[in-house]
Tab-separated table of C-alpha atoms in Angstrom:
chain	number	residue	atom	x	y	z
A	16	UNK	CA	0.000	0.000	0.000
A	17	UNK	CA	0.876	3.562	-0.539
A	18	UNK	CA	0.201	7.337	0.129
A	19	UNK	CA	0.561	9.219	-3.043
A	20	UNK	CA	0.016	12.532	-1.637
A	21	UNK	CA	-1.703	15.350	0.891
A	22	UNK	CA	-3.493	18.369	0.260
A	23	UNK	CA	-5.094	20.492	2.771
A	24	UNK	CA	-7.475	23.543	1.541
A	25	UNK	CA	-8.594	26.581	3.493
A	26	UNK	CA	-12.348	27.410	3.285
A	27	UNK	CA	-11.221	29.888	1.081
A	28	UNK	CA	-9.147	27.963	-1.599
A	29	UNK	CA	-5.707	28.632	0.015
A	30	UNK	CA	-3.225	25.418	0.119
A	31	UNK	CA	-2.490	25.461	3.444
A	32	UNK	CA	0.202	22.830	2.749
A	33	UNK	CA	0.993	19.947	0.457
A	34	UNK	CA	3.309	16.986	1.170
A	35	UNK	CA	4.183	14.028	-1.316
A	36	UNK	CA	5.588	10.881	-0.141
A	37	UNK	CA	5.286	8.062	-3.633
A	38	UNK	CA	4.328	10.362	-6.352
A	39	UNK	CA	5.251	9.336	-10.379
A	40	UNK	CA	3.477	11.388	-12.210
A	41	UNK	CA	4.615	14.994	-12.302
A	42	UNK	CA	0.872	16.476	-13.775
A	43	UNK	CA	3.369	19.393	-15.485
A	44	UNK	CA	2.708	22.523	-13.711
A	45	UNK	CA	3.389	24.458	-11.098
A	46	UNK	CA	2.164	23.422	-7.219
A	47	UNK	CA	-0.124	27.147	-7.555
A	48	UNK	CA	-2.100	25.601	-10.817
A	49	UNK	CA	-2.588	22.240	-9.628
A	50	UNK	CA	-3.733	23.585	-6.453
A	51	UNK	CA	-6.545	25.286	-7.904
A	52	UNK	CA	-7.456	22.496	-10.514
A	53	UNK	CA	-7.548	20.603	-7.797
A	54	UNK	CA	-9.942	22.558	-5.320
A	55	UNK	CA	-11.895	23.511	-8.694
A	56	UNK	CA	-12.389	19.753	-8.904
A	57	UNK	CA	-13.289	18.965	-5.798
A	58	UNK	CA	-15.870	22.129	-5.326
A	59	UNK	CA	-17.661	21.090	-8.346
A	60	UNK	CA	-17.619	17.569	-7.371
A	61	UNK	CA	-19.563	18.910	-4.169
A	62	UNK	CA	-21.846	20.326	-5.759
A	63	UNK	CA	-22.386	17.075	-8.374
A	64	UNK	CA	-22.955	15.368	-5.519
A	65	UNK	CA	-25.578	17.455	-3.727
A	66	UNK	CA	-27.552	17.686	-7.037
A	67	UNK	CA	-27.361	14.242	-8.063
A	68	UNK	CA	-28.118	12.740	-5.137
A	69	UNK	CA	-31.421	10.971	-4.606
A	70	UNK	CA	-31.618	11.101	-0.920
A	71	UNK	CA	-30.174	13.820	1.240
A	72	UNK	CA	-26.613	13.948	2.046
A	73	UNK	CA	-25.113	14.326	5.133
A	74	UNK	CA	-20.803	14.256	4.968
A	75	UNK	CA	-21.773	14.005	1.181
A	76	UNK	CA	-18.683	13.428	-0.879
A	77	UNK	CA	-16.473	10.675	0.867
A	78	UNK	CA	-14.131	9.309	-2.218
A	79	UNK	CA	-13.562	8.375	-5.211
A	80	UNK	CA	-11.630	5.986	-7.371
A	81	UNK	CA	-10.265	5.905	-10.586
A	82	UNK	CA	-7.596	2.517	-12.102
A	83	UNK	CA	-4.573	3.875	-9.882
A	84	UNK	CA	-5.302	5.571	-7.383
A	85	UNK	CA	-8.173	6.567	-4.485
A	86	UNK	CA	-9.051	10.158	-3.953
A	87	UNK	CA	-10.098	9.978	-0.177
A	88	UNK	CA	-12.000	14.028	0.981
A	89	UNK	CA	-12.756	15.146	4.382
A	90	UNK	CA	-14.514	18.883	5.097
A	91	UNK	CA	-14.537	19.740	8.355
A	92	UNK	CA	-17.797	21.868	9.765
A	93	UNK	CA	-14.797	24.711	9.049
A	94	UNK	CA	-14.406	24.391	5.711
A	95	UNK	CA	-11.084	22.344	6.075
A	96	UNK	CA	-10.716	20.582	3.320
A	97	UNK	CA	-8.368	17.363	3.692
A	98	UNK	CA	-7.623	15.494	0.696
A	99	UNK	CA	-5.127	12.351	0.760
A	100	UNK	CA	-4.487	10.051	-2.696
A	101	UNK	CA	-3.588	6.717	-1.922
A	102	UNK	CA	-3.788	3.641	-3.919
A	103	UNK	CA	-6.650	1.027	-4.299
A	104	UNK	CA	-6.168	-1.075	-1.726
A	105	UNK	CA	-6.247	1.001	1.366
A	106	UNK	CA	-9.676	1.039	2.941
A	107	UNK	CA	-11.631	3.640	5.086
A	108	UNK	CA	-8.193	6.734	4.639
A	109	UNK	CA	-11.160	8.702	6.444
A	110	UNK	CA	-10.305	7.693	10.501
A	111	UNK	CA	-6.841	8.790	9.491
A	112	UNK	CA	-7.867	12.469	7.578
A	113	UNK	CA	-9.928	12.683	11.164
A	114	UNK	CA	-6.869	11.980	13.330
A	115	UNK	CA	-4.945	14.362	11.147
A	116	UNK	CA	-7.342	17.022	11.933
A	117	UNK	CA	-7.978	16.484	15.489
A	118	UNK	CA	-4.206	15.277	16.290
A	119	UNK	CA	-1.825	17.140	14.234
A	120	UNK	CA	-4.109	19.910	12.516
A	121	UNK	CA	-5.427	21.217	15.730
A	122	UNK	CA	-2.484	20.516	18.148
A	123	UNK	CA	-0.051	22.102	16.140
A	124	UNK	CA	-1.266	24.417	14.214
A	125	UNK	CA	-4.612	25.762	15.798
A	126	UNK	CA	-2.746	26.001	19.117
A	127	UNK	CA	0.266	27.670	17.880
A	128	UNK	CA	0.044	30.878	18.286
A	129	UNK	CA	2.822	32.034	15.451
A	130	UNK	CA	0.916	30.138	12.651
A	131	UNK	CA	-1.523	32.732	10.486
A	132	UNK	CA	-4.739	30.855	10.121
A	133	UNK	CA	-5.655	30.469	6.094
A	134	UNK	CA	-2.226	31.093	5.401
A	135	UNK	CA	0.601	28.508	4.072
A	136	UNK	CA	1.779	26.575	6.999
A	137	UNK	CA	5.260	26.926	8.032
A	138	UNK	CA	5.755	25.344	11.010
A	139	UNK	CA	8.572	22.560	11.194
A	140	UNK	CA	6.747	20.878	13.965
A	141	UNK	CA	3.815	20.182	12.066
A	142	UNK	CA	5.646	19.396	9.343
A	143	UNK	CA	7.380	16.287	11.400
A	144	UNK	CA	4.501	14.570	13.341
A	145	UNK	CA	2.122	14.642	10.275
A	146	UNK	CA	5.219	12.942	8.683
A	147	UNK	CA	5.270	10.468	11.551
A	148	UNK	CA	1.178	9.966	11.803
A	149	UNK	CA	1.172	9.090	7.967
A	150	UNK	CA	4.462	6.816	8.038
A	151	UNK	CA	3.131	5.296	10.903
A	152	UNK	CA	0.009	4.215	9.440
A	153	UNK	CA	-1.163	0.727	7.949
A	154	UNK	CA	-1.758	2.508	4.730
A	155	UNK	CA	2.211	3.553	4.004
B	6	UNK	CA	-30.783	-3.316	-3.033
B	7	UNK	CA	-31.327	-0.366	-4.737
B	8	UNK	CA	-30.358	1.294	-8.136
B	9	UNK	CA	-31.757	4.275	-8.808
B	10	UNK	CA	-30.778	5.066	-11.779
B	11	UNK	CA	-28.505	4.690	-15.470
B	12	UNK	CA	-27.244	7.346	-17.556
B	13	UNK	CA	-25.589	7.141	-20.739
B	14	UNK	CA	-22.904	10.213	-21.898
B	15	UNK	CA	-21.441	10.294	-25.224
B	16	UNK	CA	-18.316	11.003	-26.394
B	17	UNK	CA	-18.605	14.353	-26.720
B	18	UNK	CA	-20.029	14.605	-23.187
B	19	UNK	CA	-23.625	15.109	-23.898
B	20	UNK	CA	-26.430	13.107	-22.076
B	21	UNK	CA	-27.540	10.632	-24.577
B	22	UNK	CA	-30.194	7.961	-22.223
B	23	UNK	CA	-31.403	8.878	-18.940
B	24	UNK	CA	-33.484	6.133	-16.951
B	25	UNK	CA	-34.847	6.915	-13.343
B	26	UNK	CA	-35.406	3.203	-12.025
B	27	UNK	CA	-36.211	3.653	-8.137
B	28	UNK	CA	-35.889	7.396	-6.620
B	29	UNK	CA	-37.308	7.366	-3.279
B	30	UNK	CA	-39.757	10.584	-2.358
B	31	UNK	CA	-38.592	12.631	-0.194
B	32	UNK	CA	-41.739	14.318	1.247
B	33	UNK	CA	-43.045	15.786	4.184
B	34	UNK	CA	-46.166	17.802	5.560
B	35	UNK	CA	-46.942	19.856	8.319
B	36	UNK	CA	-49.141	22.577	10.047
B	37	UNK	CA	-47.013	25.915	11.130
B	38	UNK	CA	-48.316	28.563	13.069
B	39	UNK	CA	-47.290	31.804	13.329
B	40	UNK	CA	-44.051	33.057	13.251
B	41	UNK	CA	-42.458	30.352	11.017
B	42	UNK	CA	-39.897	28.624	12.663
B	43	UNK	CA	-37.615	27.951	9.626
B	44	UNK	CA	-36.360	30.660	7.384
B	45	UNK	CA	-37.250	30.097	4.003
B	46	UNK	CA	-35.597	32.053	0.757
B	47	UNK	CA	-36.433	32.158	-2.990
B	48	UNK	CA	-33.762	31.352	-5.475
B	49	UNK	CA	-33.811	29.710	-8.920
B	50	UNK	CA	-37.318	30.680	-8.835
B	51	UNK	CA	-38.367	27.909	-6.160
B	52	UNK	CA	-38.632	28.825	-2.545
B	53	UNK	CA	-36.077	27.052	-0.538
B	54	UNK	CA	-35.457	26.159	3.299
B	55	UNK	CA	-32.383	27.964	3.718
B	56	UNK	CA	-32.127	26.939	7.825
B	57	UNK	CA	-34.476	25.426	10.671
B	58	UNK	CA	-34.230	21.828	10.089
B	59	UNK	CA	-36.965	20.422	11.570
B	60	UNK	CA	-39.238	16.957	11.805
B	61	UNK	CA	-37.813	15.655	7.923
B	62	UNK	CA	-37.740	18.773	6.514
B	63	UNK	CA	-34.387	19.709	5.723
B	64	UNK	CA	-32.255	22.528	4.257
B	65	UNK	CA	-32.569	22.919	0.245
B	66	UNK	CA	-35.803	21.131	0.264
B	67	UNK	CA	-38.279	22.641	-2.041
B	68	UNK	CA	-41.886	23.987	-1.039
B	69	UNK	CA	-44.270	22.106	-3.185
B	70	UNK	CA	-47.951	22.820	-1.775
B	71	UNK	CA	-49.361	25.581	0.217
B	72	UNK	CA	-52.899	24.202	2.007
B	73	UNK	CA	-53.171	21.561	-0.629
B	74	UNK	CA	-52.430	24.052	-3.427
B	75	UNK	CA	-49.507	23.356	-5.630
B	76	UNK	CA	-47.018	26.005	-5.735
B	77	UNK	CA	-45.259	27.109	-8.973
B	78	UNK	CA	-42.341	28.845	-8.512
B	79	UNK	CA	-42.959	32.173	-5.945
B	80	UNK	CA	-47.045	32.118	-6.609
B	81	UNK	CA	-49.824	29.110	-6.275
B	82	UNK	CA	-52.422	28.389	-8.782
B	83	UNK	CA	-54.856	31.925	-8.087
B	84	UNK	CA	-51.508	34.198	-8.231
B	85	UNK	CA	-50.996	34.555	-4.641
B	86	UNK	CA	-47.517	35.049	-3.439
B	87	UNK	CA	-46.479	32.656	-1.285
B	88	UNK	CA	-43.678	34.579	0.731
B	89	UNK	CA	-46.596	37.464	0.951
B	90	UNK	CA	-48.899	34.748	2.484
B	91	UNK	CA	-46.137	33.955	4.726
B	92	UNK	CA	-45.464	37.336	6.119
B	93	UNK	CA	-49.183	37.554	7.157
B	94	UNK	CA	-50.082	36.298	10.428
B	95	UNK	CA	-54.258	36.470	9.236
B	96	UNK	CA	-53.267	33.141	7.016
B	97	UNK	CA	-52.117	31.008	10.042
B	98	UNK	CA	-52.021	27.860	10.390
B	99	UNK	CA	-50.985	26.818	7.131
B	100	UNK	CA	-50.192	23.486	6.228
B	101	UNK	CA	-47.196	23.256	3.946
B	102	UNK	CA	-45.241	20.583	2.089
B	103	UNK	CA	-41.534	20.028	1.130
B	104	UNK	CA	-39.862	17.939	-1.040
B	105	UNK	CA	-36.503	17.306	-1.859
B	106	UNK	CA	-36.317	18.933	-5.376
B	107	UNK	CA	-36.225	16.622	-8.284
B	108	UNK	CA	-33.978	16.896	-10.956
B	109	UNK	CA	-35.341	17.845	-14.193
B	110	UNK	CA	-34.394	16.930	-17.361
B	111	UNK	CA	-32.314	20.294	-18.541
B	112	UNK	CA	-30.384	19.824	-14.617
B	113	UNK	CA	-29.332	16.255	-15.853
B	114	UNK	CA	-28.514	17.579	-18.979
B	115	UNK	CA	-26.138	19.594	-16.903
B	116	UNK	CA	-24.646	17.630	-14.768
B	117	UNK	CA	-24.149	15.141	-17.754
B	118	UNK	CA	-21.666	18.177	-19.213
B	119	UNK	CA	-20.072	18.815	-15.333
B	120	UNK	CA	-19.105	14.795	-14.783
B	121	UNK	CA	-16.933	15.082	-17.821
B	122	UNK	CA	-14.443	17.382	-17.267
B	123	UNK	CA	-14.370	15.540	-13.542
B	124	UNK	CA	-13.150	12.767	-15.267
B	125	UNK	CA	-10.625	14.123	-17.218
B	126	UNK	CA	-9.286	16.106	-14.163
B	127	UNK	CA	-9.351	12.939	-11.659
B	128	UNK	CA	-6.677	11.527	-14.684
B	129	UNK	CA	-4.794	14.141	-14.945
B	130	UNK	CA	-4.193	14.836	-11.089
B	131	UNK	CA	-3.530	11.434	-10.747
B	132	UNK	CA	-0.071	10.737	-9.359
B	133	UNK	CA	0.390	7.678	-11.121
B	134	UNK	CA	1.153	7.574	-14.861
B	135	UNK	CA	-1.553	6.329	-17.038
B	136	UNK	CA	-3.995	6.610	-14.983
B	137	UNK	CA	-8.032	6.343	-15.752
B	138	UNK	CA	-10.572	8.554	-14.562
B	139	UNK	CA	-13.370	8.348	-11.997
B	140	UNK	CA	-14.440	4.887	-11.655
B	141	UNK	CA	-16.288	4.544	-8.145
B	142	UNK	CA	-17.850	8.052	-6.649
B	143	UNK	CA	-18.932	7.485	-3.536
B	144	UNK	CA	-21.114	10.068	-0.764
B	145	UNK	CA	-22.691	8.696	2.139
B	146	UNK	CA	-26.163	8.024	0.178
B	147	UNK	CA	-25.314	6.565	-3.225
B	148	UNK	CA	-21.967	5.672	-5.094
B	149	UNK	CA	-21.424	6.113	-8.755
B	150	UNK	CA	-20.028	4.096	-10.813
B	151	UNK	CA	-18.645	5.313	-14.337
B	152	UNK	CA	-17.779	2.616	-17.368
B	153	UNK	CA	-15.814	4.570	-20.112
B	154	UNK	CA	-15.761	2.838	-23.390
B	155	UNK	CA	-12.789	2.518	-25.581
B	156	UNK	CA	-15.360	4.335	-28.018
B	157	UNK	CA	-15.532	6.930	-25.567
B	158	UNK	CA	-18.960	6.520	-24.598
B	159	UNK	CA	-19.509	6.557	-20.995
B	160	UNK	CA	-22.100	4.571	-18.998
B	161	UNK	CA	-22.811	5.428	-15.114
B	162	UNK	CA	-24.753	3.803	-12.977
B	163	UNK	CA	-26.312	5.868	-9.041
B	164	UNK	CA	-26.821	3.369	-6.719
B	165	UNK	CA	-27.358	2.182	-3.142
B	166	UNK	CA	-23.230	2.260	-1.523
B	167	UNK	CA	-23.795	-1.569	-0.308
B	168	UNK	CA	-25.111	-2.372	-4.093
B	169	UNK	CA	-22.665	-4.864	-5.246
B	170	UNK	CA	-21.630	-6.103	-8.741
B	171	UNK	CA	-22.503	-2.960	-10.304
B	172	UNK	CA	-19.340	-3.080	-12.352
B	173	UNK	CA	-20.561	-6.021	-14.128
B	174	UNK	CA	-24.095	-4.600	-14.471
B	175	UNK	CA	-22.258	-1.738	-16.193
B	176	UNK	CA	-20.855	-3.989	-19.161
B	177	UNK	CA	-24.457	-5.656	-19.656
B	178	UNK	CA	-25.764	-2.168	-19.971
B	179	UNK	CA	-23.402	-1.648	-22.533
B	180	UNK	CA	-24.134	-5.253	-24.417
B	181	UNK	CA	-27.510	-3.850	-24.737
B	182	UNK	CA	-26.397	-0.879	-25.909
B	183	UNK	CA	-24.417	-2.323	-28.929
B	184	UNK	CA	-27.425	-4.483	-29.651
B	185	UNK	CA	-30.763	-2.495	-29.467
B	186	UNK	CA	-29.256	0.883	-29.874
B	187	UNK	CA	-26.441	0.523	-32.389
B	188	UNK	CA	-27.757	-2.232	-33.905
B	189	UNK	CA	-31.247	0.072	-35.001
B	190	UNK	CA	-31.067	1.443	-37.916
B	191	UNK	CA	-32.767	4.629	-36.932
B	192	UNK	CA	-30.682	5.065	-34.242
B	193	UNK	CA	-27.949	8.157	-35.294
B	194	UNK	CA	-24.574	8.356	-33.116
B	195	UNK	CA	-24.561	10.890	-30.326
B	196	UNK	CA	-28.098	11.713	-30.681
B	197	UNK	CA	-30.299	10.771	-27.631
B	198	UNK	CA	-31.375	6.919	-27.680
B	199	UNK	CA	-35.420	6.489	-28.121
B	200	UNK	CA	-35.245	2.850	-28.756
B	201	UNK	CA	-38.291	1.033	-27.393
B	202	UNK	CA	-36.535	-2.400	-27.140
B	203	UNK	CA	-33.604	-0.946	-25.584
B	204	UNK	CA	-35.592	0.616	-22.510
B	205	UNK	CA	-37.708	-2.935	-21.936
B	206	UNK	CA	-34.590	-4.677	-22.093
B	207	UNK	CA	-32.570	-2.452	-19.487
B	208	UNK	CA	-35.895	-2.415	-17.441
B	209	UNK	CA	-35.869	-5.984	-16.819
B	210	UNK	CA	-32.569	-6.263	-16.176
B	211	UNK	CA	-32.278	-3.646	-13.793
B	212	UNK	CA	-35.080	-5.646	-11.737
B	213	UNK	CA	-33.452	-8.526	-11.995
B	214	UNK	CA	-30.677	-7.261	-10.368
B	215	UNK	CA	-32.598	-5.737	-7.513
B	216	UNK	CA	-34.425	-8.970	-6.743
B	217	UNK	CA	-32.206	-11.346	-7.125
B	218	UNK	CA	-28.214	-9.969	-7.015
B	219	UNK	CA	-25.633	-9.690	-10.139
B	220	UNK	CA	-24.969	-13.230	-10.304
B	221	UNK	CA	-28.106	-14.324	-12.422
B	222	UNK	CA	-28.010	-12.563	-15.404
């Protein structure tokens, strides 16, 4: 198994921060551009799902998967977006985008005082145990 | 075991066959009294809750009927406005019903056109090489499941998350396709499919699926 990748969106379309581990593919532009194709995607997705959806939704959009690789979303109440890519075979990514929020999202950069909120995060700290929490997981 | 419903896109992204198999109703009905205790707002010409979620009704759900009357967009039948009606505490209690809008045709149109450049973008942010695009969508009340073609033509199918084999049910979709859409001489590509057979055909096996699992047909 394998983490591709980590994105995590403001509410207001900022990457807050963006950390590879196995990635092949280089999509061919810059980290700005891919950003925003990628929150474009996922906002529209959102609002595929709400429209399409025969029953009302609740956490509405949860994943999806293409050949490669799985696309796993979690919005906090916020407007955090957390999106991680892993491959196939990992099941239910969404208790670890949870204990990313509530462990290393919150700890470190919620209750640090020096970090800007909806601005790129900086901290080295954060940087290392979100390292650890996703090395450390069954899905590495 | 439900599916609720099979849409076919061509290759130029354009809804070609819609078919709405099982869509559950989403309706509720109840007396308020004055003041309203949900806040409702008017946009795309439909009123809409906008917040108070209360006994089923829920926000985004659509007011359909005013005291039995049906309402069409702001105004029922006699050209009363609704929100005006609302306002005036003489025409409490009022019994009103919402429903969870329904698409129309034009909206699936739509979202036909949206799902495709999804599925280019899911490829091309993929950090894999040569990589596909959406399969599987899933939300917590349906998953999607998306069957491209090597013709291009794309076949999705909305159903219930614990619905399984619908990958399967996707390529017999498609062998009906070939056969009582291509195979019909009146049928032109990329134009919308109106082929009797075809319908009865993916009508019975879409029920067959539902009462008795992928495995038998």
């Amino acid at each position: 198994m394998t983490v591709h990748n980590l994105y995590i969106f403001s509410r207001n379309c900022t990457l807050l921060y963006y950390a590879e581990w196995n990635r092949l593919n280089k999509s061919g532009m810059t980290k700005e551009e891919e950003a925003k194709l990628m929150y474009g995607m996922l906002f529209s997705i959102k609002s595929f799902i709400n429209k399409i959806s025969p029953l009302d939704p609740k956490d509405g959009f949860l994943h999806y998967k293409t050949s490669k690789y799985t696309l796993n979303y979690l919005e906090t109440p916020s407007g955090l977006k957390f999106v991680l890519n892993t491959d196939n075979s990992a099941q239910n990514v969404r208790g670890l985008l949870q204990q990313l929020y509530s462990q290393i999202y919150v700890e470190y950069v919620i209750k640090n005082p020096l970090c800007q909120l909806n601005e790129p995060i900086q901290s080295e700290l954060f940087k290392n145990k979100l390292d650890e929490l996703v090395k450390s997981s069954p899905y590495f | 075991m439900v599916i609720y419903g099979v849409y076919i896109v061509s290759k130029s992204g354009g809804l070609i066959f819609n078919h709405d198999h099982n869509v559950p109703k989403v309706e509720t009905e109840r007396t308020f009294t004055y003041p309203l205790d949900i806040q409702l707002n008017y946009e795309n010409k439909k009123i809409v809750v906008a917040f108070g979620q209360k006994d089923g009704i829920k926000v985004g759900h659509v007011l359909t009927s005013v005291n039995k009357n049906p309402v069409n967009g702001r105004e029922l039948d006699d050209g009363r406005d609704v929100l005006d009606m609302l306002s005036n505490a003489e025409n409490f209690p009022i019994l009103l019903k919402f429903s969870r809008s329904k698409m129309t045709t034009n909206e699936k149109i739509f979202l036909a056109s949206m799902f495709y450049p999804l599925f280019a973008i899911a490829s091309q942010l993929s950090p894999e090489p040569k990589c596909s695009g959406i399969e599987v969508l899933e939300a917590d009340t349906f998953r999607l499941y998306c069957y491209q073609t090597l013709t291009g033509v794309k076949f999705m199918v909305v159903a219930e998350p614990t619905q399984a084999g619908m990958d399967i049910l996707l390529k017999r979709v498609y062998e009906l396709y070939a056969d009582y859409a291509l195979k019909n001489p009146f049928y032109s590509l990329e134009m919308p499919i109106r082929c009797e057979l075809f319908e009865t055909h993916l009508q019975t096996l879409l029920e067959t699926v539902e009462k008795s699992g992928i495995s038998n047909v």
